[in-house]
JSON list of C-alpha atoms in Angstrom, two decimals:
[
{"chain": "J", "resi": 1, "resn": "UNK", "atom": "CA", "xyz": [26.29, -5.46, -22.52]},
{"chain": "J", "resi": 2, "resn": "UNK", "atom": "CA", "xyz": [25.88, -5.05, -18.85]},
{"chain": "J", "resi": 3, "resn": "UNK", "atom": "CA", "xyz": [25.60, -8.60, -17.12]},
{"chain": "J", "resi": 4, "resn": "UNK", "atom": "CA", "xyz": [22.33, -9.53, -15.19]},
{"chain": "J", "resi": 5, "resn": "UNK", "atom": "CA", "xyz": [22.59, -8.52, -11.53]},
{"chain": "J", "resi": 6, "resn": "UNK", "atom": "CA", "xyz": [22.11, -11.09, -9.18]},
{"chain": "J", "resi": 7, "resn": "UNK", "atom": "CA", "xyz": [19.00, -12.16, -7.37]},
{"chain": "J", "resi": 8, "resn": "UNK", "atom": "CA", "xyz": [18.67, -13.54, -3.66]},
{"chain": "J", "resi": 9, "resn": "UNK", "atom": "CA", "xyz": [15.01, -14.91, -3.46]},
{"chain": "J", "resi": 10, "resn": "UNK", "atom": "CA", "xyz": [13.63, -15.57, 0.34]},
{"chain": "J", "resi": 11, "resn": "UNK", "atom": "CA", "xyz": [10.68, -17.71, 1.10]},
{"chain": "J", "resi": 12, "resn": "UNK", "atom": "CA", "xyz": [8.88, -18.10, 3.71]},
{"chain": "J", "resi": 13, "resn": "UNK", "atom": "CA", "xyz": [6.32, -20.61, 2.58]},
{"chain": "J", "resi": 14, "resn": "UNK", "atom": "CA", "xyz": [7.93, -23.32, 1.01]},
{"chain": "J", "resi": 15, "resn": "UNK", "atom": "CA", "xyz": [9.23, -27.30, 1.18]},
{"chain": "J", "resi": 16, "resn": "UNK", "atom": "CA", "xyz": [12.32, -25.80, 2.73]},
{"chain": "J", "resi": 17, "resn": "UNK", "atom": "CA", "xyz": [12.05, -22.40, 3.29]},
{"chain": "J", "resi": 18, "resn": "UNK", "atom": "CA", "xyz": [15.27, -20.04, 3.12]},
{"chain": "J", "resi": 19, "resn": "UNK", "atom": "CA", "xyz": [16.89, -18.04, 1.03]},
{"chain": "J", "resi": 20, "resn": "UNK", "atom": "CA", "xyz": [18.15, -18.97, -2.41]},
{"chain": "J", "resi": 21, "resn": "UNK", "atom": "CA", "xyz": [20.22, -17.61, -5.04]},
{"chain": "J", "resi": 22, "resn": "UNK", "atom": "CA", "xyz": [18.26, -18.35, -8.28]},
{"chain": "J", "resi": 23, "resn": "UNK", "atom": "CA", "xyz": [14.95, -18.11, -9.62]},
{"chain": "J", "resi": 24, "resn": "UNK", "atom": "CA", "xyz": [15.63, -22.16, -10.36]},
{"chain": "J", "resi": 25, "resn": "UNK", "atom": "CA", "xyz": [16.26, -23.02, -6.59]},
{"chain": "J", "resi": 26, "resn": "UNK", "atom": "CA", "xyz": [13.64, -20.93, -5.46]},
{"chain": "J", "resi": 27, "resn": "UNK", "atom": "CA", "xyz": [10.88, -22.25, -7.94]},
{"chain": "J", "resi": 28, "resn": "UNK", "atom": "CA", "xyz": [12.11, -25.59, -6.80]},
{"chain": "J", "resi": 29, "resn": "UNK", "atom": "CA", "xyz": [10.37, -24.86, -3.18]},
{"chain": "J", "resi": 30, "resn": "UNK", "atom": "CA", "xyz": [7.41, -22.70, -4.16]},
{"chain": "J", "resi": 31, "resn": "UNK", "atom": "CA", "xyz": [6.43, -24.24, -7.11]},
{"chain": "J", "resi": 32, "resn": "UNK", "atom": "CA", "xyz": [2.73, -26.63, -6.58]},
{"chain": "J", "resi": 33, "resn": "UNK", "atom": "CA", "xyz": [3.40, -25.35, -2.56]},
{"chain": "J", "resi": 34, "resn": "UNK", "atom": "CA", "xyz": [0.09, -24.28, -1.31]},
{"chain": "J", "resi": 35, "resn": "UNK", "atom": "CA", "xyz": [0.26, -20.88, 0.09]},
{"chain": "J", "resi": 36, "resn": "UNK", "atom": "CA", "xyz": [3.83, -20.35, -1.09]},
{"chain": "J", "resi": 37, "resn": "UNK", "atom": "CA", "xyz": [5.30, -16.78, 0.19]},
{"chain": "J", "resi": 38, "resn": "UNK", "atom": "CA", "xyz": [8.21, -15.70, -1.69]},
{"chain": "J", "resi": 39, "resn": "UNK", "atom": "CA", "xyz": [10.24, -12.79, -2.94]},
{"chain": "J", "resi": 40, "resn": "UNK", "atom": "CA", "xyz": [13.33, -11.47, -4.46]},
{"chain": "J", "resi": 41, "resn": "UNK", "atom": "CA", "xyz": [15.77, -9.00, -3.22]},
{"chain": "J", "resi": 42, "resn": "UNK", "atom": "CA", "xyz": [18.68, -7.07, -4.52]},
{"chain": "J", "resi": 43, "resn": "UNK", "atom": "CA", "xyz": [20.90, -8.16, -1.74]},
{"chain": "J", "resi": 44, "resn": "UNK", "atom": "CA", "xyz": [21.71, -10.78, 1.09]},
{"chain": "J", "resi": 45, "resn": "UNK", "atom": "CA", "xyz": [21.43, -8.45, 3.33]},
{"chain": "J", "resi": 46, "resn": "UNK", "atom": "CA", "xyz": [18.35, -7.49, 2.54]},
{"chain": "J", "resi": 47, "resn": "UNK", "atom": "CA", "xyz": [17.18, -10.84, 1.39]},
{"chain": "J", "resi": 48, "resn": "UNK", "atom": "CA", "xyz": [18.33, -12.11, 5.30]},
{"chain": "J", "resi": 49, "resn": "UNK", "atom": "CA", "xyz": [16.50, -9.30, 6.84]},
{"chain": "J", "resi": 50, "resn": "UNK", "atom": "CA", "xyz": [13.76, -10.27, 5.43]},
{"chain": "J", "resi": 51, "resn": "UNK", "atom": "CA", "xyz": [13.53, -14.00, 6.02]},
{"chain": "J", "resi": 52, "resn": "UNK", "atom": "CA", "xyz": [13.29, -13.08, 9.53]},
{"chain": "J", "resi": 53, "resn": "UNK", "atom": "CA", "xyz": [10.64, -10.99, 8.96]},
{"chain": "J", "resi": 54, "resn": "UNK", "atom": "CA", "xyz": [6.96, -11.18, 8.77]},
{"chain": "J", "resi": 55, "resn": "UNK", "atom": "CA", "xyz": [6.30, -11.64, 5.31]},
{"chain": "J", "resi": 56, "resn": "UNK", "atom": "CA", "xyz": [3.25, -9.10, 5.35]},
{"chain": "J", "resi": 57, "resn": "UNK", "atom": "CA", "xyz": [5.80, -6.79, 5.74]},
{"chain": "J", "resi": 58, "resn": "UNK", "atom": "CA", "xyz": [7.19, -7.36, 2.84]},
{"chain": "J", "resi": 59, "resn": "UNK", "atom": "CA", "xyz": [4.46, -8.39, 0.03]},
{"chain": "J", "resi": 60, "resn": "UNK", "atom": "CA", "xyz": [0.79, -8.04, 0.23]},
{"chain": "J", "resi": 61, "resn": "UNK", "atom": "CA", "xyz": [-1.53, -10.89, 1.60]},
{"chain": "J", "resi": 62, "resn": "UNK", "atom": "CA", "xyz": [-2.27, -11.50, -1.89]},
{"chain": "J", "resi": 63, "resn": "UNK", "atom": "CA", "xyz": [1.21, -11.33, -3.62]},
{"chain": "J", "resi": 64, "resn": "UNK", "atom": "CA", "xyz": [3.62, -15.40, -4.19]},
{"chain": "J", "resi": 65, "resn": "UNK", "atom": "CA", "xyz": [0.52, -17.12, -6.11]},
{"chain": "J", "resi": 66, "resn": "UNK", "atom": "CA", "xyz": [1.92, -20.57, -7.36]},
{"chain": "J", "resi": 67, "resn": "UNK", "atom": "CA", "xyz": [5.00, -19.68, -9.72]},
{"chain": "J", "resi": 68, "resn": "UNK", "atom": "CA", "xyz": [3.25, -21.74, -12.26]},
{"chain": "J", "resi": 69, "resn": "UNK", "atom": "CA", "xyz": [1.20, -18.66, -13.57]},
{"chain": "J", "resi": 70, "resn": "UNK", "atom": "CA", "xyz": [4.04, -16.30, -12.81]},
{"chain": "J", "resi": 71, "resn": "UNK", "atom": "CA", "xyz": [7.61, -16.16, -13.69]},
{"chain": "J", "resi": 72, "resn": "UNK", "atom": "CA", "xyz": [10.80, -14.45, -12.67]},
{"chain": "J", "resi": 73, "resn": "UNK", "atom": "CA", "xyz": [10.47, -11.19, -13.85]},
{"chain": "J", "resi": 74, "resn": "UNK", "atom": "CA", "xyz": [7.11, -11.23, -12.02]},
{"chain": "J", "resi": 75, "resn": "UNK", "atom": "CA", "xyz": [8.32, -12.46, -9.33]},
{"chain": "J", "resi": 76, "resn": "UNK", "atom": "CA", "xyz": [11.52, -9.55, -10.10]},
{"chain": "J", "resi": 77, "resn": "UNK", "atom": "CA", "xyz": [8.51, -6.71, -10.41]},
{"chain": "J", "resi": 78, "resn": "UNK", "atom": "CA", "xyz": [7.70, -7.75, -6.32]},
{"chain": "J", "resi": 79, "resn": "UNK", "atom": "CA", "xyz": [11.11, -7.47, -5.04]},
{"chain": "J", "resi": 80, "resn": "UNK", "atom": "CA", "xyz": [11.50, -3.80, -3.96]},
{"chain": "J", "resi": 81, "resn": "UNK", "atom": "CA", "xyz": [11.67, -4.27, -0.61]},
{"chain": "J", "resi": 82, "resn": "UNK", "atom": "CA", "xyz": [9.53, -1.83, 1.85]},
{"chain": "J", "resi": 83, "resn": "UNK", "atom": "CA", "xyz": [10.79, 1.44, 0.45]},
{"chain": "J", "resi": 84, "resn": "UNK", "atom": "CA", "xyz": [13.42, 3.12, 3.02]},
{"chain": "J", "resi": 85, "resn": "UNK", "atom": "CA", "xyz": [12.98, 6.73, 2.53]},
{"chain": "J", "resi": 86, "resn": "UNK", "atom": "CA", "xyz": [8.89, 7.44, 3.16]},
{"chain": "J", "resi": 87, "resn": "UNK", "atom": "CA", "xyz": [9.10, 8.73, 6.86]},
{"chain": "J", "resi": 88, "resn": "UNK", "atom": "CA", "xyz": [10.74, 11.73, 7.55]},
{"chain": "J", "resi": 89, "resn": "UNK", "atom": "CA", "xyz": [13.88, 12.68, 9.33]},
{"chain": "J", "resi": 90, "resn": "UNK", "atom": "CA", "xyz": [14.95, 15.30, 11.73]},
{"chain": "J", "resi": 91, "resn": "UNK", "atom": "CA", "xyz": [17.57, 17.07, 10.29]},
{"chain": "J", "resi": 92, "resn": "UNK", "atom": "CA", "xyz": [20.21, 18.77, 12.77]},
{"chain": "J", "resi": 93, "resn": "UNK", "atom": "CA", "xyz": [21.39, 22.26, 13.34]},
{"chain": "J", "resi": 94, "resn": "UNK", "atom": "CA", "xyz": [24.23, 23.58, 10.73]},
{"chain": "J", "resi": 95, "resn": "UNK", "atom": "CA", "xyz": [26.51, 23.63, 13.83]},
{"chain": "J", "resi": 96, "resn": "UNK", "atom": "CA", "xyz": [25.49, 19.95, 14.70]},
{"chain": "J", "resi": 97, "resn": "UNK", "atom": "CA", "xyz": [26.42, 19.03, 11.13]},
{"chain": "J", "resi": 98, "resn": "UNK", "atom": "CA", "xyz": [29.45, 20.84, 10.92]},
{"chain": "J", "resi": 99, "resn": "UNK", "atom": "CA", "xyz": [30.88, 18.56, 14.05]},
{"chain": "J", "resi": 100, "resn": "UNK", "atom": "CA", "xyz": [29.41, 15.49, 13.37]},
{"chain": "J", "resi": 101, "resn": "UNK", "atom": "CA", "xyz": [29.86, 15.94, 9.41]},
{"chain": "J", "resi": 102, "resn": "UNK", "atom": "CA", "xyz": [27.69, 15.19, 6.62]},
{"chain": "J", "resi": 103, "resn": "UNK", "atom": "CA", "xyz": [29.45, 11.50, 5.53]},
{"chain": "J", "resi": 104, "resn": "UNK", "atom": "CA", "xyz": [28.25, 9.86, 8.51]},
{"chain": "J", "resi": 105, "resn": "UNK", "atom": "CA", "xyz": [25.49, 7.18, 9.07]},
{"chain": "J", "resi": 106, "resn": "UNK", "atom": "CA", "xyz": [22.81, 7.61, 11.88]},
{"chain": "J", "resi": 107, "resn": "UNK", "atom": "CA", "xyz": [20.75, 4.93, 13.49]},
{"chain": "J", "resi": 108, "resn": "UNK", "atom": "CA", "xyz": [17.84, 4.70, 15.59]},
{"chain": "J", "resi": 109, "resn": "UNK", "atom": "CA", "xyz": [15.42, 2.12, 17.16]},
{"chain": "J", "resi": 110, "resn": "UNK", "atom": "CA", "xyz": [11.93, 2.53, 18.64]},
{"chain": "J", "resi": 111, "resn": "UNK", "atom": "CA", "xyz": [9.78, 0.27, 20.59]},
{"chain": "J", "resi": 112, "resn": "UNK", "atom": "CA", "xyz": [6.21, 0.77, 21.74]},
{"chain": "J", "resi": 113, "resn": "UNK", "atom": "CA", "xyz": [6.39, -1.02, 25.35]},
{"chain": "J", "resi": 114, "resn": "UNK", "atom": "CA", "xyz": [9.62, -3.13, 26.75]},
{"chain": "J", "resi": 115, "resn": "UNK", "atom": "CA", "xyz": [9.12, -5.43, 24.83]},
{"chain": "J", "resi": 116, "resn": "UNK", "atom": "CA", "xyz": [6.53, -4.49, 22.12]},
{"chain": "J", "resi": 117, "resn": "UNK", "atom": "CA", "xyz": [6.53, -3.87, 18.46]},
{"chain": "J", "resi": 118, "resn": "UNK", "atom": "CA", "xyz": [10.09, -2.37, 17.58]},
{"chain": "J", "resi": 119, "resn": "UNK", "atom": "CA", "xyz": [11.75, -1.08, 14.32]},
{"chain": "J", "resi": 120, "resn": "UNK", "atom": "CA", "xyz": [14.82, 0.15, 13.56]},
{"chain": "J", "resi": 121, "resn": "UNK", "atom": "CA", "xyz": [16.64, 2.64, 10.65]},
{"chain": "J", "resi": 122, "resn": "UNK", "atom": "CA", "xyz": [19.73, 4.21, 9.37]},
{"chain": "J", "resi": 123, "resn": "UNK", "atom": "CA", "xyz": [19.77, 7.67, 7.55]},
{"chain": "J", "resi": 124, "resn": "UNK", "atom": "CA", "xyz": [22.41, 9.03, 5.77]},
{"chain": "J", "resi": 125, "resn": "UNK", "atom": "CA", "xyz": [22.98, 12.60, 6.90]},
{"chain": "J", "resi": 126, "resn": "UNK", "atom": "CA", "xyz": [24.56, 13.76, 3.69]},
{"chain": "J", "resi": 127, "resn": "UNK", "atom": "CA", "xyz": [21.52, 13.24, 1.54]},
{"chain": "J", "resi": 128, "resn": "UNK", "atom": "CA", "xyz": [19.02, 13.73, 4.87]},
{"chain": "J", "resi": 129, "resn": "UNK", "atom": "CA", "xyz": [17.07, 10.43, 3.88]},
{"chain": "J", "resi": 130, "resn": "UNK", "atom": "CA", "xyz": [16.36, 6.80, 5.03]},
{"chain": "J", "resi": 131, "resn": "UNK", "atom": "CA", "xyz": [18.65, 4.16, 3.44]},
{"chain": "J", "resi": 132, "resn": "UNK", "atom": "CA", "xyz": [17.22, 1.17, 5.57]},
{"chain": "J", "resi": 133, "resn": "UNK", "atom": "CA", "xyz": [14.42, 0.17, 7.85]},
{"chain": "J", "resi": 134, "resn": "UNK", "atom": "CA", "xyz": [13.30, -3.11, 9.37]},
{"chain": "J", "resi": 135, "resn": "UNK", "atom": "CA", "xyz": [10.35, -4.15, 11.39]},
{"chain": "J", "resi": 136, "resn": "UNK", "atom": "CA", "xyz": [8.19, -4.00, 13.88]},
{"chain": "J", "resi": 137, "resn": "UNK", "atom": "CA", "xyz": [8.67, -7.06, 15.41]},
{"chain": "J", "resi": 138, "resn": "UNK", "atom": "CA", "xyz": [8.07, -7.98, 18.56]},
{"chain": "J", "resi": 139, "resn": "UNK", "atom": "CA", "xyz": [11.40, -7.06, 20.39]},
{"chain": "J", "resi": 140, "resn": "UNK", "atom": "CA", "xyz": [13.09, -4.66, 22.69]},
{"chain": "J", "resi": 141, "resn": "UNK", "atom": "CA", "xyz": [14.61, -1.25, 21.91]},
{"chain": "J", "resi": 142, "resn": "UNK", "atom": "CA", "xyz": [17.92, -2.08, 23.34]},
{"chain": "J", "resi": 143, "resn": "UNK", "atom": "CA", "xyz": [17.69, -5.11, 20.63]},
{"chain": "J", "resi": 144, "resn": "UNK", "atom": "CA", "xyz": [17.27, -3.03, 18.17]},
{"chain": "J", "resi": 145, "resn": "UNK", "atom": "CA", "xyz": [19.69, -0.19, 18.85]},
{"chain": "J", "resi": 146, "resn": "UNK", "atom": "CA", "xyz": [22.44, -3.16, 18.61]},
{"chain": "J", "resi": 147, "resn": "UNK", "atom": "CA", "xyz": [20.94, -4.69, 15.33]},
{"chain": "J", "resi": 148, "resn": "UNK", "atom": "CA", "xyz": [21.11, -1.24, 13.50]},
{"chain": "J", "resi": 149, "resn": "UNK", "atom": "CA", "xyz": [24.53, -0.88, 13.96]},
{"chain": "J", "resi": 150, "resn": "UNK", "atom": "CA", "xyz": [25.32, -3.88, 12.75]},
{"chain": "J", "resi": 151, "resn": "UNK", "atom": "CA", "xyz": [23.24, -3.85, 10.10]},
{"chain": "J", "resi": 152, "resn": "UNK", "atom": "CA", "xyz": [24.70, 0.05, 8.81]},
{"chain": "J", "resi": 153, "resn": "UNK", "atom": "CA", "xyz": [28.39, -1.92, 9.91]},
{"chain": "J", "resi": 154, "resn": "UNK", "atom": "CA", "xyz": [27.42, -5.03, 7.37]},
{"chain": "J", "resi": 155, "resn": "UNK", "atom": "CA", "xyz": [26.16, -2.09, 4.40]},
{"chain": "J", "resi": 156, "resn": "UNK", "atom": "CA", "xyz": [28.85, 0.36, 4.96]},
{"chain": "J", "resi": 157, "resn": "UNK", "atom": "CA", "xyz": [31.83, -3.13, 4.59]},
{"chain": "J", "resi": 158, "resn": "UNK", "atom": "CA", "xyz": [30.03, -3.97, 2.23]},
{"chain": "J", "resi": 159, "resn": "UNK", "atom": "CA", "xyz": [30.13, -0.79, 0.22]},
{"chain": "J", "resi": 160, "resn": "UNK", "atom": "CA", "xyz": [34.21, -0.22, 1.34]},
{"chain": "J", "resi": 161, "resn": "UNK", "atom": "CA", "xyz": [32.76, 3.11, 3.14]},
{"chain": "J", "resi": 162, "resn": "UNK", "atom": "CA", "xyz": [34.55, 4.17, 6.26]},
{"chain": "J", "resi": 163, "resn": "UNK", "atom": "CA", "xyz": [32.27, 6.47, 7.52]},
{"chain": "J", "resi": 164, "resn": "UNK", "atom": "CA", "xyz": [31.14, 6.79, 11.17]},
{"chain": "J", "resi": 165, "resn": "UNK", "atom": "CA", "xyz": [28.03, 5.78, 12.46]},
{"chain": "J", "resi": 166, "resn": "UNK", "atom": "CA", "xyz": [26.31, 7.57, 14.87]},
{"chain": "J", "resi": 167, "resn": "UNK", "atom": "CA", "xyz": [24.10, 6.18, 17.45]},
{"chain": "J", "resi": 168, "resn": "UNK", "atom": "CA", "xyz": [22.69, 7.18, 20.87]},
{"chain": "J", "resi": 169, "resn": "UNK", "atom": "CA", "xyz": [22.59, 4.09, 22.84]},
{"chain": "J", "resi": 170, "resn": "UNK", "atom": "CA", "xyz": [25.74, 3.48, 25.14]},
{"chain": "J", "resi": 171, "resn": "UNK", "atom": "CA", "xyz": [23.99, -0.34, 25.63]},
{"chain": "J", "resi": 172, "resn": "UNK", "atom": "CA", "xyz": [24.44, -0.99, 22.41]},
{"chain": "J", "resi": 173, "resn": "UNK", "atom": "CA", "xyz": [27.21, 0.47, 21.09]},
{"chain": "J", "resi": 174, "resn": "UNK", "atom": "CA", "xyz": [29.35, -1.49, 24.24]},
{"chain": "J", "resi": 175, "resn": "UNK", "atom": "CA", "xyz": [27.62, -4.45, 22.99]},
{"chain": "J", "resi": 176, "resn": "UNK", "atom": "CA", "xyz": [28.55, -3.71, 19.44]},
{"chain": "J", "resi": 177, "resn": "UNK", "atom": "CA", "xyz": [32.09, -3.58, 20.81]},
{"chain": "J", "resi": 178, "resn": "UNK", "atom": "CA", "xyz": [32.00, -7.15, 22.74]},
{"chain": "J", "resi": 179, "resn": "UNK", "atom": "CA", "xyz": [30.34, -8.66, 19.89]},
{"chain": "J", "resi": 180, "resn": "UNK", "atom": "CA", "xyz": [27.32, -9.90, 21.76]},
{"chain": "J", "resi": 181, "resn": "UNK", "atom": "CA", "xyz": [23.94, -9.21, 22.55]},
{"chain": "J", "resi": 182, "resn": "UNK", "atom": "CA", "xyz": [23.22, -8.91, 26.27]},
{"chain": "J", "resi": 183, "resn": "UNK", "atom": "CA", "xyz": [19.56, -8.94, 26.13]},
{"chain": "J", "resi": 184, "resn": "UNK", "atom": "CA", "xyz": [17.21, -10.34, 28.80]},
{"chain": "J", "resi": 185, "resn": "UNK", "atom": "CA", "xyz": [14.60, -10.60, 26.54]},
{"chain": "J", "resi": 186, "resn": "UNK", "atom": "CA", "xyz": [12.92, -14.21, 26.95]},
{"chain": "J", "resi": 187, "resn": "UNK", "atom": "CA", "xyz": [13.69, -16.49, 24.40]},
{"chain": "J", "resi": 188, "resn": "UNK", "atom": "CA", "xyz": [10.05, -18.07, 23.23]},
{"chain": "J", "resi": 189, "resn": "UNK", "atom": "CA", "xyz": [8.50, -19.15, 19.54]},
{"chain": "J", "resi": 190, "resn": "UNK", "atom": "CA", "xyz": [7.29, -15.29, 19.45]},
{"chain": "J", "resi": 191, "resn": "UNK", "atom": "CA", "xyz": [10.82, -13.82, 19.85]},
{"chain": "J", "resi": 192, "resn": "UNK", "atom": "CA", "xyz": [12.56, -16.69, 18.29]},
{"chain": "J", "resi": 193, "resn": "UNK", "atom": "CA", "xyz": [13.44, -15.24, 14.54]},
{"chain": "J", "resi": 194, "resn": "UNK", "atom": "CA", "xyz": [14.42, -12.43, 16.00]},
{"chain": "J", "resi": 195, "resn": "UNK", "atom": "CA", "xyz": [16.87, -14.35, 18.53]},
{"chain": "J", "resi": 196, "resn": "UNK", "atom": "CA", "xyz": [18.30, -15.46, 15.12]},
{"chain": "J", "resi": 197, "resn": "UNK", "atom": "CA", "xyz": [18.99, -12.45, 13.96]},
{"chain": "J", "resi": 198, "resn": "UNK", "atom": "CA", "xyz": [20.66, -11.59, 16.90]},
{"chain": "J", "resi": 199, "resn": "UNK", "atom": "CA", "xyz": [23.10, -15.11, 16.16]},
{"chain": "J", "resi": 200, "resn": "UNK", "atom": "CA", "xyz": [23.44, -14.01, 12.43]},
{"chain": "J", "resi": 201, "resn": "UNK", "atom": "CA", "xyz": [24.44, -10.05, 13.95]},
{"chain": "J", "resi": 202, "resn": "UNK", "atom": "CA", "xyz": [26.65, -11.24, 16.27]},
{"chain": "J", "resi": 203, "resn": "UNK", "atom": "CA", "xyz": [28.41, -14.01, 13.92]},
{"chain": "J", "resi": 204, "resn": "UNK", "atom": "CA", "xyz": [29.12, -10.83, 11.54]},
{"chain": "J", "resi": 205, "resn": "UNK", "atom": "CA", "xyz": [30.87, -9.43, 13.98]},
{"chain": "J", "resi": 206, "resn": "UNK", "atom": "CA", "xyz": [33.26, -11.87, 15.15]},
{"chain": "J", "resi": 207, "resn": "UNK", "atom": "CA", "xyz": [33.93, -12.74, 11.56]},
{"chain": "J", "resi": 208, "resn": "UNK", "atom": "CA", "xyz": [34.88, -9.23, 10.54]},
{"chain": "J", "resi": 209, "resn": "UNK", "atom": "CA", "xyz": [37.19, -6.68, 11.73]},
{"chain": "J", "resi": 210, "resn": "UNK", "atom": "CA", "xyz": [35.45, -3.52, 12.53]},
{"chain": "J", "resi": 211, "resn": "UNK", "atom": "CA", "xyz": [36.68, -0.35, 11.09]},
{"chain": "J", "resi": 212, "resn": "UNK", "atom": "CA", "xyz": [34.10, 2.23, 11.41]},
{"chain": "J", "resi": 213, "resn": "UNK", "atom": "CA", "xyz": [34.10, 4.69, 14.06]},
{"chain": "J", "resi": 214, "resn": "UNK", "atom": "CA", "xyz": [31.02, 3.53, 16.09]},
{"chain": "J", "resi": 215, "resn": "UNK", "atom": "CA", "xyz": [30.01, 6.95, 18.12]},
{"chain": "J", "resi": 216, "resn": "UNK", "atom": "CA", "xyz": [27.54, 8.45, 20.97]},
{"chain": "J", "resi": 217, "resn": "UNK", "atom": "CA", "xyz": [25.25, 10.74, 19.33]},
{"chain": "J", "resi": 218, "resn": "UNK", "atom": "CA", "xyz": [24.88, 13.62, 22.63]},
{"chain": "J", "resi": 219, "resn": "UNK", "atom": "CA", "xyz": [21.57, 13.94, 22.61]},
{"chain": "J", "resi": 220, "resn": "UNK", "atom": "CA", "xyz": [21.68, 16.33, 25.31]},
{"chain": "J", "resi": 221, "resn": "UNK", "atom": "CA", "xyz": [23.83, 18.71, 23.38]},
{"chain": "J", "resi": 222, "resn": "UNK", "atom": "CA", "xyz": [22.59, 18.24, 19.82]},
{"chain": "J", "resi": 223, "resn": "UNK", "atom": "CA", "xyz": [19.04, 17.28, 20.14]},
{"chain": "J", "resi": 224, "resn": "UNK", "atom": "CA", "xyz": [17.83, 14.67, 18.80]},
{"chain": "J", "resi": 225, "resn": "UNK", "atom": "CA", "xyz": [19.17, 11.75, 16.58]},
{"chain": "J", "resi": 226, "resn": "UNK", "atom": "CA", "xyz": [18.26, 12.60, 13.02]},
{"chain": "J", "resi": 227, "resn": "UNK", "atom": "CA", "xyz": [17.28, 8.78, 12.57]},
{"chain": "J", "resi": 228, "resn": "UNK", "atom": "CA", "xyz": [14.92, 8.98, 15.66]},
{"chain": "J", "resi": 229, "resn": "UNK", "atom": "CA", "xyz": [11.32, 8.16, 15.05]},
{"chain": "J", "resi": 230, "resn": "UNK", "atom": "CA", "xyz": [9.68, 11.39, 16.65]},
{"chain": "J", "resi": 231, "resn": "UNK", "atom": "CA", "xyz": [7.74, 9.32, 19.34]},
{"chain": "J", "resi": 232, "resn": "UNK", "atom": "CA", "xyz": [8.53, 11.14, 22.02]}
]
């Protein structure tokens, strides 16, 4: 028999909100909590994503009722995060792929204004579809260019997958490769989770040694990014 797979549960609206590591814990700060938000993820990655996020992006307005009329595997049933995979990606030429290869990991950020509402992705060129997606929060695109490699850096470690990853901002791949964040982006209650995400990013990568090939995507050559959001 197959043992249970962990659980990382975040919430938002709690006595002490954070993320936890068992349905106990979790109930522990939801349970009786007015307005408790809450929800369970697969991963810590995810789970940490997430508990910097707004949690309307992540569970309807109506979802985290007190836990005493619901129980784990309810709580379980609520857990699939905001499905990667839904929007569509822009597949390269055969020539592009047969440089840049089909094992590699492409990532892309948009933002509507500087700053505005930004969101980031990766996309696995292999299979042609969205493997993660976060936002939009209020941020800057340059913020999220550098988040999206670290977060495909934390998946692919985390997986043991050297692959490359593919991006096509120079700002953020030379911050990527002095381990810090060089935004201007003022630091206020709005922007605030999202500054912590940036600690939590940059943290990761002074903690681990970086083994992926981090590389320019050319868009001038190849066209566009397949993980690109098609705003332009």
């Amino acid at each position: 028999m197959s043992s249970k797979k962990p659980k990382f549960y975040v919430v938002w609206s709690g006595r002490v909100p954070g993320v936890y590591t068992s349905w106990d814990e979790c109930r522990e700060q939801v349970e009786g909590f007015p307005g408790a938000r809450y929800k369970a993820f697969a991963s810590r990655d995810e789970a940490e994503y997430a508990a910097a996020d707004d949690p309307e992006e992540h569970i309807p307005p109506h979802r985290s009722a007190d836990p005493a009329a619901r129980s784990e595997a309810a709580a379980s049933q609520a857990s699939t995060p905001v499905a990667p995979g839904v929007r569509p990606v822009r597949m390269p030429s055969p020539e592009v792929l047969a440089k840049v290869g089909f094992q590699t990991l492409c990532v892309d950020a948009a933002c509507s204004g500087n700053p505005g509402a930004m969101e980031y992705r990766g996309v696995f060129l292999a299979e042609g579809r969205e493997i993660f997606h976060f936002g939009p929060v209020h941020g800057t695109n340059n913020i999220g260019e550098f988040l999206a490699i670290v977060h495909a850096l934390a998946l692919l470690d985390k997986q043991g997958t050297k692959m490359p990853i593919y991006s096509d901002s120079a700002t953020a791949i030379s911050w990527v490769r002095r381990k810090q964040c060089r935004t201007q982006l003022a630091r206020t209650p709005r922007t605030e989770k999202l500054y912590e995400m940036i600690a939590r990013a940059e943290a990761w990568l002074k903690a681990h040694r970086v083994t992926n090939p981090i590389l320019k995507w050319e868009t001038d050559q190849w066209g566009e990014i397949p993980a690109d959001f098609g705003r332009k």
